[in-house]
Structures are given as structure tokens and as C-alpha cells.
Amino acid sequence: MLGFTRYVTRTGPAKATFVGGLRRARERRSGFNPHGQLVKALKADIAFRTGGSYLSGVVDLVKERWKPLYESVSAGAKTYLASLGDPEQVGLAQTRDALASVGPLVVKVNPHFGLRYEDGRREAVRLHFDELPPTPEAVTATLHLMARHMDQILPNAEPVLVDLRRGAVHRLDPAAKPGDIETWLAGEAAAFTAMWSTPAA
């Protein structure tokens, strides 16, 4: 899902360049995720109601090359953690990945974790780590794909995209028309598939 939602934010020749980069990464089998320990720390602070102590400590646990990244993201992560309200009123909920058919493309829809509030609300949370905020296109595509498969991911939950560096939460636009989004995503998926199957010159 990350690759596809990053793709839809690009325009013109940048789309083909991005797909070529994804294909080369696949061929090299590269794809290390540097954010894994930060996600674990955030989840631990939610689960154990520790107010950010795990997020503070994880910066000292990662290799030197990742410290600047963790320092830049952990402050926003603490802002997001505080925005959840009373730690006693929220806990983790188990989510499942789903496979979405978008036109000719199969996209793995994989939230980072789920939340369950004491009042019965649920949220399926996907985190955005990039330096730049998510574009409106990325927000729309991510939340729509999660909403479309919420019965599999976390029944009766609301999809949420968290811009972790800024601690900002994005939710579905009530005015958005799912049919229009489906048409747009299907067109993007068709173009993505065509570029992926065309050998690089």
C-alpha cells in the first residue's frame, strides 16, 4: 500500500521514475524498514500506559545512523500519543492485513495497529513517517482502501492516517464520493501496472 499511495501523489515522468525504482528494489530484494522499533515503542506506550517513556528510550537503542530519524519522529509521536486522551481509556486492538483489488492491481492494505476506546470506538491506524506531510491524494487513497476492507482489518473501526512527524491525524472526508475515488484509483492502478510490466529502456 505504501508504494501505491506514494505513486498516486506523483505526476508526469516522476510516476515512471518511481515505478522503475520500486522494480529495482524488488529485484535487489531490498526494503529494510527503519521504523520498526519506533512503531513497537509507540504501541508499548499505548499498551502499558507509560506516557511516552518507550518513545523517549528508543532513540538511544537504535544504531547511530538512525538516531536523527528517530529524534525527528519521536517528538511528533509523543504529540499523537497525548492526543489520544486519558491512557486508561484507550488500548490496542488486533488488526489484520487485507488484499485489495484495485483495477488490475493487488494492493496489500496493512495498518500498523488498532485502537479500542472505552466508549466502544475503534480505529485502524496507519502511520506516515516521511519528512513531507502526506498529500491529499495519499490521504484519500490510504483511508479509502482501509475503509473498503475494514470488515477484514478491524470490524466497525474508523480508518486513521497519522502524520507522525507532526502528530497530525487525518480522517475520511465525509463529502468524498467513494465511487469517484474508486474510478480514480482504478485508473492509477492500470497505469502503474502498465509501467511495471514495461522493461526499462
PDB file of C-alpha atoms in Angstrom:
ATOM      1  CA  MET A   1       0.000   0.000   0.000  1.00  0.00           C
ATOM      2  CA  LEU A   2       2.861   2.384   0.756  1.00  0.00           C
ATOM      3  CA  GLY A   3       4.289   2.060  -2.743  1.00  0.00           C
ATOM      4  CA  PHE A   4       0.924   2.581  -4.436  1.00  0.00           C
ATOM      5  CA  THR A   5      -0.105   5.552  -2.304  1.00  0.00           C
ATOM      6  CA  ARG A   6       3.287   7.183  -2.930  1.00  0.00           C
ATOM      7  CA  TYR A   7       2.822   6.539  -6.646  1.00  0.00           C
ATOM      8  CA  VAL A   8      -0.550   8.315  -6.878  1.00  0.00           C
ATOM      9  CA  THR A   9       0.955  11.511  -5.447  1.00  0.00           C
ATOM     10  CA  ARG A  10       3.391  11.830  -8.338  1.00  0.00           C
ATOM     11  CA  THR A  11       2.737  13.419 -11.713  1.00  0.00           C
ATOM     12  CA  GLY A  12       4.133  13.134 -15.220  1.00  0.00           C
ATOM     13  CA  PRO A  13       7.521  11.465 -15.741  1.00  0.00           C
ATOM     14  CA  ALA A  14       8.000  11.177 -11.965  1.00  0.00           C
ATOM     15  CA  LYS A  15       5.479   8.320 -11.959  1.00  0.00           C
ATOM     16  CA  ALA A  16       7.588   6.194 -14.327  1.00  0.00           C
ATOM     17  CA  THR A  17      10.780   7.036 -12.414  1.00  0.00           C
ATOM     18  CA  PHE A  18       9.155   5.977  -9.154  1.00  0.00           C
ATOM     19  CA  VAL A  19       7.870   2.670 -10.574  1.00  0.00           C
ATOM     20  CA  GLY A  20      11.324   1.948 -12.006  1.00  0.00           C
ATOM     21  CA  GLY A  21      12.829   2.497  -8.559  1.00  0.00           C
ATOM     22  CA  LEU A  22      10.298   0.144  -6.976  1.00  0.00           C
ATOM     23  CA  ARG A  23      11.043  -2.518  -9.571  1.00  0.00           C
ATOM     24  CA  ARG A  24      14.812  -2.270  -8.991  1.00  0.00           C
ATOM     25  CA  ALA A  25      14.292  -2.525  -5.234  1.00  0.00           C
ATOM     26  CA  ARG A  26      12.166  -5.647  -5.766  1.00  0.00           C
ATOM     27  CA  GLU A  27      14.850  -7.195  -7.974  1.00  0.00           C
ATOM     28  CA  ARG A  28      17.515  -6.485  -5.345  1.00  0.00           C
ATOM     29  CA  ARG A  29      15.155  -7.710  -2.635  1.00  0.00           C
ATOM     30  CA  SER A  30      15.911  -4.556  -0.682  1.00  0.00           C
ATOM     31  CA  GLY A  31      13.316  -2.962   1.533  1.00  0.00           C
ATOM     32  CA  PHE A  32      14.622  -2.694   5.100  1.00  0.00           C
ATOM     33  CA  ASN A  33      12.130  -0.902   7.336  1.00  0.00           C
ATOM     34  CA  PRO A  34      13.971   1.534   9.655  1.00  0.00           C
ATOM     35  CA  HIS A  35      10.784   2.430  11.558  1.00  0.00           C
ATOM     36  CA  GLY A  36      10.053  -0.937  13.163  1.00  0.00           C
ATOM     37  CA  GLN A  37      11.415  -0.149  16.631  1.00  0.00           C
ATOM     38  CA  LEU A  38       9.620   3.189  16.741  1.00  0.00           C
ATOM     39  CA  VAL A  39       6.284   1.511  15.983  1.00  0.00           C
ATOM     40  CA  LYS A  40       6.957  -1.021  18.748  1.00  0.00           C
ATOM     41  CA  ALA A  41       7.776   1.792  21.202  1.00  0.00           C
ATOM     42  CA  LEU A  42       4.588   3.705  20.369  1.00  0.00           C
ATOM     43  CA  LYS A  43       2.493   0.562  20.753  1.00  0.00           C
ATOM     44  CA  ALA A  44       4.201  -0.221  24.079  1.00  0.00           C
ATOM     45  CA  ASP A  45       3.419   3.262  25.413  1.00  0.00           C
ATOM     46  CA  ILE A  46      -0.240   2.776  24.451  1.00  0.00           C
ATOM     47  CA  ALA A  47      -0.471  -0.762  25.820  1.00  0.00           C
ATOM     48  CA  PHE A  48       1.328  -0.086  29.117  1.00  0.00           C
ATOM     49  CA  ARG A  49       0.026   3.494  29.519  1.00  0.00           C
ATOM     50  CA  THR A  50       3.552   4.825  30.032  1.00  0.00           C
ATOM     51  CA  GLY A  51       3.059   8.302  28.544  1.00  0.00           C
ATOM     52  CA  GLY A  52       5.922   8.268  26.062  1.00  0.00           C
ATOM     53  CA  SER A  53       8.721   6.678  28.095  1.00  0.00           C
ATOM     54  CA  TYR A  54       9.246   3.946  25.494  1.00  0.00           C
ATOM     55  CA  LEU A  55       9.359   6.567  22.731  1.00  0.00           C
ATOM     56  CA  SER A  56      11.950   8.522  24.711  1.00  0.00           C
ATOM     57  CA  GLY A  57      14.081   5.457  25.334  1.00  0.00           C
ATOM     58  CA  VAL A  58      14.036   4.003  21.837  1.00  0.00           C
ATOM     59  CA  VAL A  59      16.158   6.844  20.442  1.00  0.00           C
ATOM     60  CA  ASP A  60      19.107   5.548  22.490  1.00  0.00           C
ATOM     61  CA  LEU A  61      18.574   1.952  21.386  1.00  0.00           C
ATOM     62  CA  VAL A  62      18.874   2.353  17.611  1.00  0.00           C
ATOM     63  CA  LYS A  63      22.111   2.464  15.616  1.00  0.00           C
ATOM     64  CA  GLU A  64      23.804   5.844  15.237  1.00  0.00           C
ATOM     65  CA  ARG A  65      22.729   6.207  11.606  1.00  0.00           C
ATOM     66  CA  TRP A  66      19.046   6.042  12.626  1.00  0.00           C
ATOM     67  CA  LYS A  67      19.219   8.393  15.633  1.00  0.00           C
ATOM     68  CA  PRO A  68      18.441  11.606  13.671  1.00  0.00           C
ATOM     69  CA  LEU A  69      15.401   9.920  12.103  1.00  0.00           C
ATOM     70  CA  TYR A  70      14.126   8.669  15.452  1.00  0.00           C
ATOM     71  CA  GLU A  71      14.715  12.013  17.128  1.00  0.00           C
ATOM     72  CA  SER A  72      12.759  13.815  14.394  1.00  0.00           C
ATOM     73  CA  VAL A  73       9.834  11.399  14.515  1.00  0.00           C
ATOM     74  CA  SER A  74       9.561  10.622  18.231  1.00  0.00           C
ATOM     75  CA  ALA A  75       8.518  14.168  19.218  1.00  0.00           C
ATOM     76  CA  GLY A  76       5.543  14.046  16.866  1.00  0.00           C
ATOM     77  CA  ALA A  77       4.763  10.528  18.034  1.00  0.00           C
ATOM     78  CA  LYS A  78       4.521  11.831  21.605  1.00  0.00           C
ATOM     79  CA  THR A  79       2.185  14.609  20.417  1.00  0.00           C
ATOM     80  CA  TYR A  80      -0.032  11.974  18.807  1.00  0.00           C
ATOM     81  CA  LEU A  81       0.116   9.796  21.936  1.00  0.00           C
ATOM     82  CA  ALA A  82      -1.036  12.734  24.074  1.00  0.00           C
ATOM     83  CA  SER A  83      -3.877  13.450  21.634  1.00  0.00           C
ATOM     84  CA  LEU A  84      -5.400  10.046  22.405  1.00  0.00           C
ATOM     85  CA  GLY A  85      -6.532  11.394  25.778  1.00  0.00           C
ATOM     86  CA  ASP A  86      -6.669   9.525  29.068  1.00  0.00           C
ATOM     87  CA  PRO A  87      -4.336   6.496  28.714  1.00  0.00           C
ATOM     88  CA  GLU A  88      -6.758   4.466  30.831  1.00  0.00           C
ATOM     89  CA  GLN A  89      -9.469   4.953  28.211  1.00  0.00           C
ATOM     90  CA  VAL A  90      -7.622   3.554  25.189  1.00  0.00           C
ATOM     91  CA  GLY A  91      -5.802   0.325  24.383  1.00  0.00           C
ATOM     92  CA  LEU A  92      -4.504  -1.666  21.448  1.00  0.00           C
ATOM     93  CA  ALA A  93      -6.750  -3.766  19.230  1.00  0.00           C
ATOM     94  CA  GLN A  94      -5.609  -6.567  16.935  1.00  0.00           C
ATOM     95  CA  THR A  95      -5.765  -5.744  13.216  1.00  0.00           C
ATOM     96  CA  ARG A  96      -5.404  -7.975  10.180  1.00  0.00           C
ATOM     97  CA  ASP A  97      -3.952  -7.197   6.767  1.00  0.00           C
ATOM     98  CA  ALA A  98      -6.216  -7.327   3.721  1.00  0.00           C
ATOM     99  CA  LEU A  99      -5.642  -7.710  -0.012  1.00  0.00           C
ATOM    100  CA  ALA A 100      -7.393  -5.080  -2.109  1.00  0.00           C
ATOM    101  CA  SER A 101      -8.098  -5.447  -5.824  1.00  0.00           C
ATOM    102  CA  VAL A 102      -7.622  -2.037  -7.404  1.00  0.00           C
ATOM    103  CA  GLY A 103      -8.276  -2.378 -11.114  1.00  0.00           C
ATOM    104  CA  PRO A 104      -5.661  -4.893 -12.321  1.00  0.00           C
ATOM    105  CA  LEU A 105      -3.503  -4.398  -9.229  1.00  0.00           C
ATOM    106  CA  VAL A 106      -3.496  -6.252  -5.897  1.00  0.00           C
ATOM    107  CA  VAL A 107      -2.575  -3.950  -3.014  1.00  0.00           C
ATOM    108  CA  LYS A 108      -1.757  -5.144   0.498  1.00  0.00           C
ATOM    109  CA  VAL A 109      -3.650  -2.984   2.994  1.00  0.00           C
ATOM    110  CA  ASN A 110      -1.696  -3.109   6.236  1.00  0.00           C
ATOM    111  CA  PRO A 111      -2.401  -0.766   9.146  1.00  0.00           C
ATOM    112  CA  HIS A 112       0.269  -0.500  11.828  1.00  0.00           C
ATOM    113  CA  PHE A 113      -2.098  -1.142  14.749  1.00  0.00           C
ATOM    114  CA  GLY A 114      -5.641  -0.809  16.008  1.00  0.00           C
ATOM    115  CA  LEU A 115      -7.084   1.166  18.911  1.00  0.00           C
ATOM    116  CA  ARG A 116     -10.039   0.367  21.134  1.00  0.00           C
ATOM    117  CA  TYR A 117     -11.575   3.110  23.288  1.00  0.00           C
ATOM    118  CA  GLU A 118     -13.577   2.570  26.469  1.00  0.00           C
ATOM    119  CA  ASP A 119     -16.629   4.186  24.837  1.00  0.00           C
ATOM    120  CA  GLY A 120     -16.652   1.460  22.165  1.00  0.00           C
ATOM    121  CA  ARG A 121     -14.970   3.356  19.312  1.00  0.00           C
ATOM    122  CA  ARG A 122     -12.308   1.608  17.276  1.00  0.00           C
ATOM    123  CA  GLU A 123      -9.644   2.938  14.941  1.00  0.00           C
ATOM    124  CA  ALA A 124      -7.331   1.231  12.466  1.00  0.00           C
ATOM    125  CA  VAL A 125      -4.163   3.314  12.328  1.00  0.00           C
ATOM    126  CA  ARG A 126      -1.683   3.696   9.503  1.00  0.00           C
ATOM    127  CA  LEU A 127       1.439   5.777  10.191  1.00  0.00           C
ATOM    128  CA  HIS A 128       3.108   8.248   7.803  1.00  0.00           C
ATOM    129  CA  PHE A 129       6.832   8.763   8.515  1.00  0.00           C
ATOM    130  CA  ASP A 130       8.002  10.900   5.591  1.00  0.00           C
ATOM    131  CA  GLU A 131       9.609  14.316   6.010  1.00  0.00           C
ATOM    132  CA  LEU A 132       6.847  15.969   3.998  1.00  0.00           C
ATOM    133  CA  PRO A 133       3.211  15.728   5.154  1.00  0.00           C
ATOM    134  CA  PRO A 134       1.012  13.270   3.245  1.00  0.00           C
ATOM    135  CA  THR A 135      -0.568  14.815   0.165  1.00  0.00           C
ATOM    136  CA  PRO A 136      -4.373  14.942  -0.135  1.00  0.00           C
ATOM    137  CA  GLU A 137      -4.095  12.158  -2.739  1.00  0.00           C
ATOM    138  CA  ALA A 138      -2.123   9.915  -0.385  1.00  0.00           C
ATOM    139  CA  VAL A 139      -4.571  10.577   2.466  1.00  0.00           C
ATOM    140  CA  THR A 140      -7.582   9.824   0.268  1.00  0.00           C
ATOM    141  CA  ALA A 141      -6.114   6.653  -1.235  1.00  0.00           C
ATOM    142  CA  THR A 142      -4.893   5.259   2.102  1.00  0.00           C
ATOM    143  CA  LEU A 143      -8.099   5.921   4.034  1.00  0.00           C
ATOM    144  CA  HIS A 144     -10.358   4.742   1.217  1.00  0.00           C
ATOM    145  CA  LEU A 145      -8.524   1.422   0.818  1.00  0.00           C
ATOM    146  CA  MET A 146      -8.591   0.847   4.565  1.00  0.00           C
ATOM    147  CA  ALA A 147     -12.286   1.736   4.817  1.00  0.00           C
ATOM    148  CA  ARG A 148     -13.148  -0.535   1.910  1.00  0.00           C
ATOM    149  CA  HIS A 149     -11.677  -3.552   3.729  1.00  0.00           C
ATOM    150  CA  MET A 150     -12.426  -2.664   7.342  1.00  0.00           C
ATOM    151  CA  ASP A 151     -14.552  -5.796   7.838  1.00  0.00           C
ATOM    152  CA  GLN A 152     -11.308  -7.777   7.477  1.00  0.00           C
ATOM    153  CA  ILE A 153      -8.946  -5.299   9.118  1.00  0.00           C
ATOM    154  CA  LEU A 154     -10.850  -4.370  12.295  1.00  0.00           C
ATOM    155  CA  PRO A 155     -14.661  -4.594  12.122  1.00  0.00           C
ATOM    156  CA  ASN A 156     -16.577  -1.390  12.889  1.00  0.00           C
ATOM    157  CA  ALA A 157     -13.389   0.676  13.090  1.00  0.00           C
ATOM    158  CA  GLU A 158     -12.649   4.076  11.563  1.00  0.00           C
ATOM    159  CA  PRO A 159      -9.552   4.333   9.338  1.00  0.00           C
ATOM    160  CA  VAL A 160      -6.983   6.895  10.506  1.00  0.00           C
ATOM    161  CA  LEU A 161      -3.758   8.098   8.898  1.00  0.00           C
ATOM    162  CA  VAL A 162      -1.311   9.679  11.356  1.00  0.00           C
ATOM    163  CA  ASP A 163       1.358  12.080  10.084  1.00  0.00           C
ATOM    164  CA  LEU A 164       3.769  11.016  12.787  1.00  0.00           C
ATOM    165  CA  ARG A 165       6.407  13.748  12.437  1.00  0.00           C
ATOM    166  CA  ARG A 166       3.766  16.390  13.100  1.00  0.00           C
ATOM    167  CA  GLY A 167       1.456  14.330  15.308  1.00  0.00           C
ATOM    168  CA  ALA A 168      -1.446  15.163  12.954  1.00  0.00           C
ATOM    169  CA  VAL A 169      -4.412  12.838  12.442  1.00  0.00           C
ATOM    170  CA  HIS A 170      -6.221  12.508   9.102  1.00  0.00           C
ATOM    171  CA  ARG A 171      -9.700  11.025   8.731  1.00  0.00           C
ATOM    172  CA  LEU A 172     -12.053  10.329   5.837  1.00  0.00           C
ATOM    173  CA  ASP A 173     -13.668  13.389   4.286  1.00  0.00           C
ATOM    174  CA  PRO A 174     -17.439  12.918   4.787  1.00  0.00           C
ATOM    175  CA  ALA A 175     -18.039  14.736   1.491  1.00  0.00           C
ATOM    176  CA  ALA A 176     -15.839  12.357  -0.517  1.00  0.00           C
ATOM    177  CA  LYS A 177     -17.637  10.180  -3.074  1.00  0.00           C
ATOM    178  CA  PRO A 178     -16.406   6.573  -2.881  1.00  0.00           C
ATOM    179  CA  GLY A 179     -17.436   5.869  -6.478  1.00  0.00           C
ATOM    180  CA  ASP A 180     -15.293   8.719  -7.782  1.00  0.00           C
ATOM    181  CA  ILE A 181     -12.351   7.573  -5.666  1.00  0.00           C
ATOM    182  CA  GLU A 182     -12.722   4.015  -6.979  1.00  0.00           C
ATOM    183  CA  THR A 183     -12.647   5.258 -10.584  1.00  0.00           C
ATOM    184  CA  TRP A 184      -9.567   7.385  -9.912  1.00  0.00           C
ATOM    185  CA  LEU A 185      -7.696   4.582  -8.132  1.00  0.00           C
ATOM    186  CA  ALA A 186      -8.551   2.048 -10.846  1.00  0.00           C
ATOM    187  CA  GLY A 187      -7.070   4.371 -13.461  1.00  0.00           C
ATOM    188  CA  GLU A 188      -3.942   4.912 -11.386  1.00  0.00           C
ATOM    189  CA  ALA A 189      -3.586   1.151 -10.843  1.00  0.00           C
ATOM    190  CA  ALA A 190      -3.896   0.458 -14.570  1.00  0.00           C
ATOM    191  CA  ALA A 191      -1.149   2.963 -15.355  1.00  0.00           C
ATOM    192  CA  PHE A 192       1.037   1.583 -12.552  1.00  0.00           C
ATOM    193  CA  THR A 193       0.626  -1.972 -13.871  1.00  0.00           C
ATOM    194  CA  ALA A 194       1.464  -0.912 -17.429  1.00  0.00           C
ATOM    195  CA  MET A 195       4.647   0.860 -16.267  1.00  0.00           C
ATOM    196  CA  TRP A 196       5.655  -2.076 -14.058  1.00  0.00           C
ATOM    197  CA  SER A 197       5.364  -4.551 -16.933  1.00  0.00           C
ATOM    198  CA  THR A 198       7.312  -2.347 -19.388  1.00  0.00           C
ATOM    199  CA  PRO A 199      11.029  -3.152 -19.250  1.00  0.00           C
ATOM    200  CA  ALA A 200      13.294  -0.222 -18.560  1.00  0.00           C
ATOM    201  CA  ALA A 201      14.974   1.166 -21.668  1.00  0.00           C
TER     202      ALA A 201
END
